[in-house]
Amino acid sequence: MVRKKHKDLRSDQDGAVLVEGVLVLPVLVLFTMGLLEFGSLMWQRQQLQVGVRDAARYWSRCREILSCDIGTAREIAFYGYPGGASQTRVPGWDDASELSISPDLLSLPTLPDIDTTIVLEGSVNYQGTPFFSAVFSDSIQIRYWATMRYYGW
């Protein structure tokens, strides 16, 4: 009788799929969450790049005599347009210290020459999901810089 039960257990496959599912499901969930988090990180990095490049494009065409100001360049970087007070491109990227602009308006030459370049550098701490914060205690800083030749208007 006992031998017959053991023989039946060896040949019975009814619970195998359930056991495999229980073993594989947590791994798949963690892999999927990691993939989505990585996609979110890359999207925020791309938005930071676009903002810094747009502000650099604006700043490379400014002249001291025109109505260009550093606040407009920051609004273009943070919000996507001048005078922007809506949602930022990247969550948490709205502090003036997170976008450095060099040279400042007073240091720009009155007549553009071929050697003058402007450099903008943006940085923001990645704000991930609560899952990401639970797994990784250190924050990730996303940085990007753009250099363009100074044209003036």
Short mmCIF file of C-alpha atoms in Angstrom, two decimals:
data_model
loop_
_atom_site.label_atom_id
_atom_site.label_comp_id
_atom_site.label_asym_id
_atom_site.label_seq_id
_atom_site.Cartn_x
_atom_site.Cartn_y
_atom_site.Cartn_z
CA MET A 1 0.00 0.00 0.00
CA VAL A 2 2.77 2.44 0.93
CA ARG A 3 4.73 1.47 -2.15
CA LYS A 4 1.75 2.22 -4.33
CA LYS A 5 1.39 5.73 -2.85
CA HIS A 6 5.05 6.53 -3.48
CA LYS A 7 4.78 5.26 -7.03
CA ASP A 8 1.73 7.47 -7.60
CA LEU A 9 3.51 10.52 -6.21
CA ARG A 10 6.47 9.98 -8.52
CA SER A 11 4.33 9.78 -11.63
CA ASP A 12 1.78 12.46 -10.66
CA GLN A 13 2.47 15.92 -12.20
CA ASP A 14 -0.59 17.84 -10.96
CA GLY A 15 1.20 20.12 -8.47
CA ALA A 16 4.36 20.70 -10.51
CA VAL A 17 2.99 23.71 -12.39
CA LEU A 18 1.84 25.32 -9.16
CA VAL A 19 5.24 24.84 -7.53
CA GLU A 20 7.05 26.21 -10.59
CA GLY A 21 4.74 29.22 -10.64
CA VAL A 22 5.33 29.94 -6.96
CA LEU A 23 9.10 29.78 -7.50
CA VAL A 24 9.22 31.85 -10.70
CA LEU A 25 6.60 34.53 -9.97
CA PRO A 26 8.64 36.56 -7.41
CA VAL A 27 11.65 36.59 -9.72
CA LEU A 28 9.53 37.81 -12.64
CA VAL A 29 7.89 40.51 -10.52
CA LEU A 30 11.28 41.81 -9.32
CA PHE A 31 12.67 41.73 -12.86
CA THR A 32 9.65 43.62 -14.21
CA MET A 33 9.82 46.25 -11.45
CA GLY A 34 13.54 46.74 -12.11
CA LEU A 35 12.94 47.10 -15.83
CA LEU A 36 10.21 49.69 -15.29
CA GLU A 37 12.39 51.60 -12.82
CA PHE A 38 15.29 51.63 -15.29
CA GLY A 39 12.96 52.95 -17.99
CA SER A 40 11.80 55.73 -15.67
CA LEU A 41 15.41 56.63 -14.89
CA MET A 42 16.28 56.83 -18.59
CA TRP A 43 13.18 58.96 -19.30
CA GLN A 44 14.11 61.45 -16.56
CA ARG A 45 17.68 61.57 -17.88
CA GLN A 46 16.42 62.30 -21.38
CA GLN A 47 14.14 65.08 -20.09
CA LEU A 48 17.09 66.61 -18.22
CA GLN A 49 19.18 66.51 -21.41
CA VAL A 50 16.47 68.21 -23.45
CA GLY A 51 16.03 70.93 -20.83
CA VAL A 52 19.74 71.68 -20.59
CA ARG A 53 20.14 71.74 -24.38
CA ASP A 54 17.13 74.05 -24.83
CA ALA A 55 18.46 76.47 -22.22
CA ALA A 56 21.94 76.31 -23.78
CA ARG A 57 20.47 77.08 -27.19
CA TYR A 58 18.67 80.11 -25.74
CA TRP A 59 21.73 81.31 -23.79
CA SER A 60 24.07 80.94 -26.78
CA ARG A 61 21.98 83.49 -28.68
CA CYS A 62 21.67 86.09 -25.89
CA ARG A 63 23.40 89.43 -25.85
CA GLU A 64 23.82 91.78 -22.95
CA ILE A 65 21.95 94.58 -24.70
CA LEU A 66 18.84 92.48 -25.34
CA SER A 67 16.25 91.44 -22.83
CA CYS A 68 17.85 88.09 -22.07
CA ASP A 69 18.07 86.99 -18.49
CA ILE A 70 19.24 83.94 -16.62
CA GLY A 71 15.78 83.35 -15.13
CA THR A 72 14.30 82.81 -18.59
CA ALA A 73 17.03 80.29 -19.40
CA ARG A 74 16.25 78.42 -16.18
CA GLU A 75 12.50 78.44 -16.91
CA ILE A 76 13.16 77.03 -20.37
CA ALA A 77 15.27 74.27 -18.83
CA PHE A 78 12.93 73.44 -15.95
CA TYR A 79 9.50 73.90 -17.55
CA GLY A 80 10.07 73.86 -21.31
CA TYR A 81 9.04 77.44 -22.03
CA PRO A 82 9.70 80.93 -20.64
CA GLY A 83 7.35 82.06 -17.93
CA GLY A 84 6.60 78.47 -17.07
CA ALA A 85 5.05 77.78 -13.73
CA SER A 86 3.43 74.45 -14.42
CA GLN A 87 4.79 70.95 -14.04
CA THR A 88 8.55 70.58 -14.32
CA ARG A 89 10.13 68.38 -16.96
CA VAL A 90 11.83 66.24 -14.32
CA PRO A 91 10.21 65.72 -10.91
CA GLY A 92 12.14 67.69 -8.31
CA TRP A 93 14.21 69.69 -10.81
CA ASP A 94 13.30 73.29 -10.06
CA ASP A 95 16.04 74.73 -7.86
CA ALA A 96 18.29 77.37 -9.42
CA SER A 97 21.36 75.68 -7.94
CA GLU A 98 20.65 72.57 -10.03
CA LEU A 99 21.42 74.40 -13.28
CA SER A 100 24.73 76.22 -13.59
CA ILE A 101 25.18 78.63 -16.49
CA SER A 102 28.61 79.86 -17.50
CA PRO A 103 29.46 82.59 -18.40
CA ASP A 104 26.83 84.84 -16.86
CA LEU A 105 25.15 87.62 -18.84
CA LEU A 106 27.62 90.34 -17.86
CA SER A 107 30.59 88.19 -18.89
CA LEU A 108 29.29 87.53 -22.40
CA PRO A 109 31.16 89.46 -25.09
CA THR A 110 29.33 92.30 -26.82
CA LEU A 111 30.37 90.95 -30.21
CA PRO A 112 30.46 87.18 -30.61
CA ASP A 113 33.74 85.62 -31.65
CA ILE A 114 34.52 82.09 -32.68
CA ASP A 115 36.32 81.14 -29.46
CA THR A 116 33.56 81.97 -27.00
CA THR A 117 31.54 79.02 -25.73
CA ILE A 118 28.84 78.71 -23.13
CA VAL A 119 28.48 75.76 -20.78
CA LEU A 120 25.35 74.69 -18.94
CA GLU A 121 25.29 71.86 -16.44
CA GLY A 122 22.15 70.41 -14.92
CA SER A 123 21.82 67.88 -12.13
CA VAL A 124 18.93 66.34 -10.24
CA ASN A 125 18.49 63.54 -7.74
CA TYR A 126 16.44 60.73 -9.23
CA GLN A 127 13.07 60.36 -7.56
CA GLY A 128 12.03 56.79 -8.09
CA THR A 129 9.15 54.72 -6.89
CA PRO A 130 8.86 53.54 -3.28
CA PHE A 131 10.07 50.13 -4.48
CA PHE A 132 13.30 51.72 -5.70
CA SER A 133 13.78 53.64 -2.46
CA ALA A 134 13.30 50.47 -0.44
CA VAL A 135 15.85 48.48 -2.42
CA PHE A 136 18.49 51.20 -2.90
CA SER A 137 19.15 53.52 0.02
CA ASP A 138 21.51 55.88 -1.84
CA SER A 139 20.02 58.37 -4.25
CA ILE A 140 21.16 58.49 -7.86
CA GLN A 141 22.20 61.85 -9.23
CA ILE A 142 21.51 62.45 -12.91
CA ARG A 143 23.87 64.98 -14.50
CA TYR A 144 24.22 66.40 -17.97
CA TRP A 145 26.16 69.28 -19.48
CA ALA A 146 26.01 71.01 -22.84
CA THR A 147 28.58 73.24 -24.52
CA MET A 148 27.65 75.51 -27.42
CA ARG A 149 29.36 78.22 -29.35
CA TYR A 150 28.21 81.72 -28.46
CA TYR A 151 26.35 83.33 -31.38
CA GLY A 152 24.58 86.34 -29.96
CA TRP A 153 21.58 87.70 -31.84
#
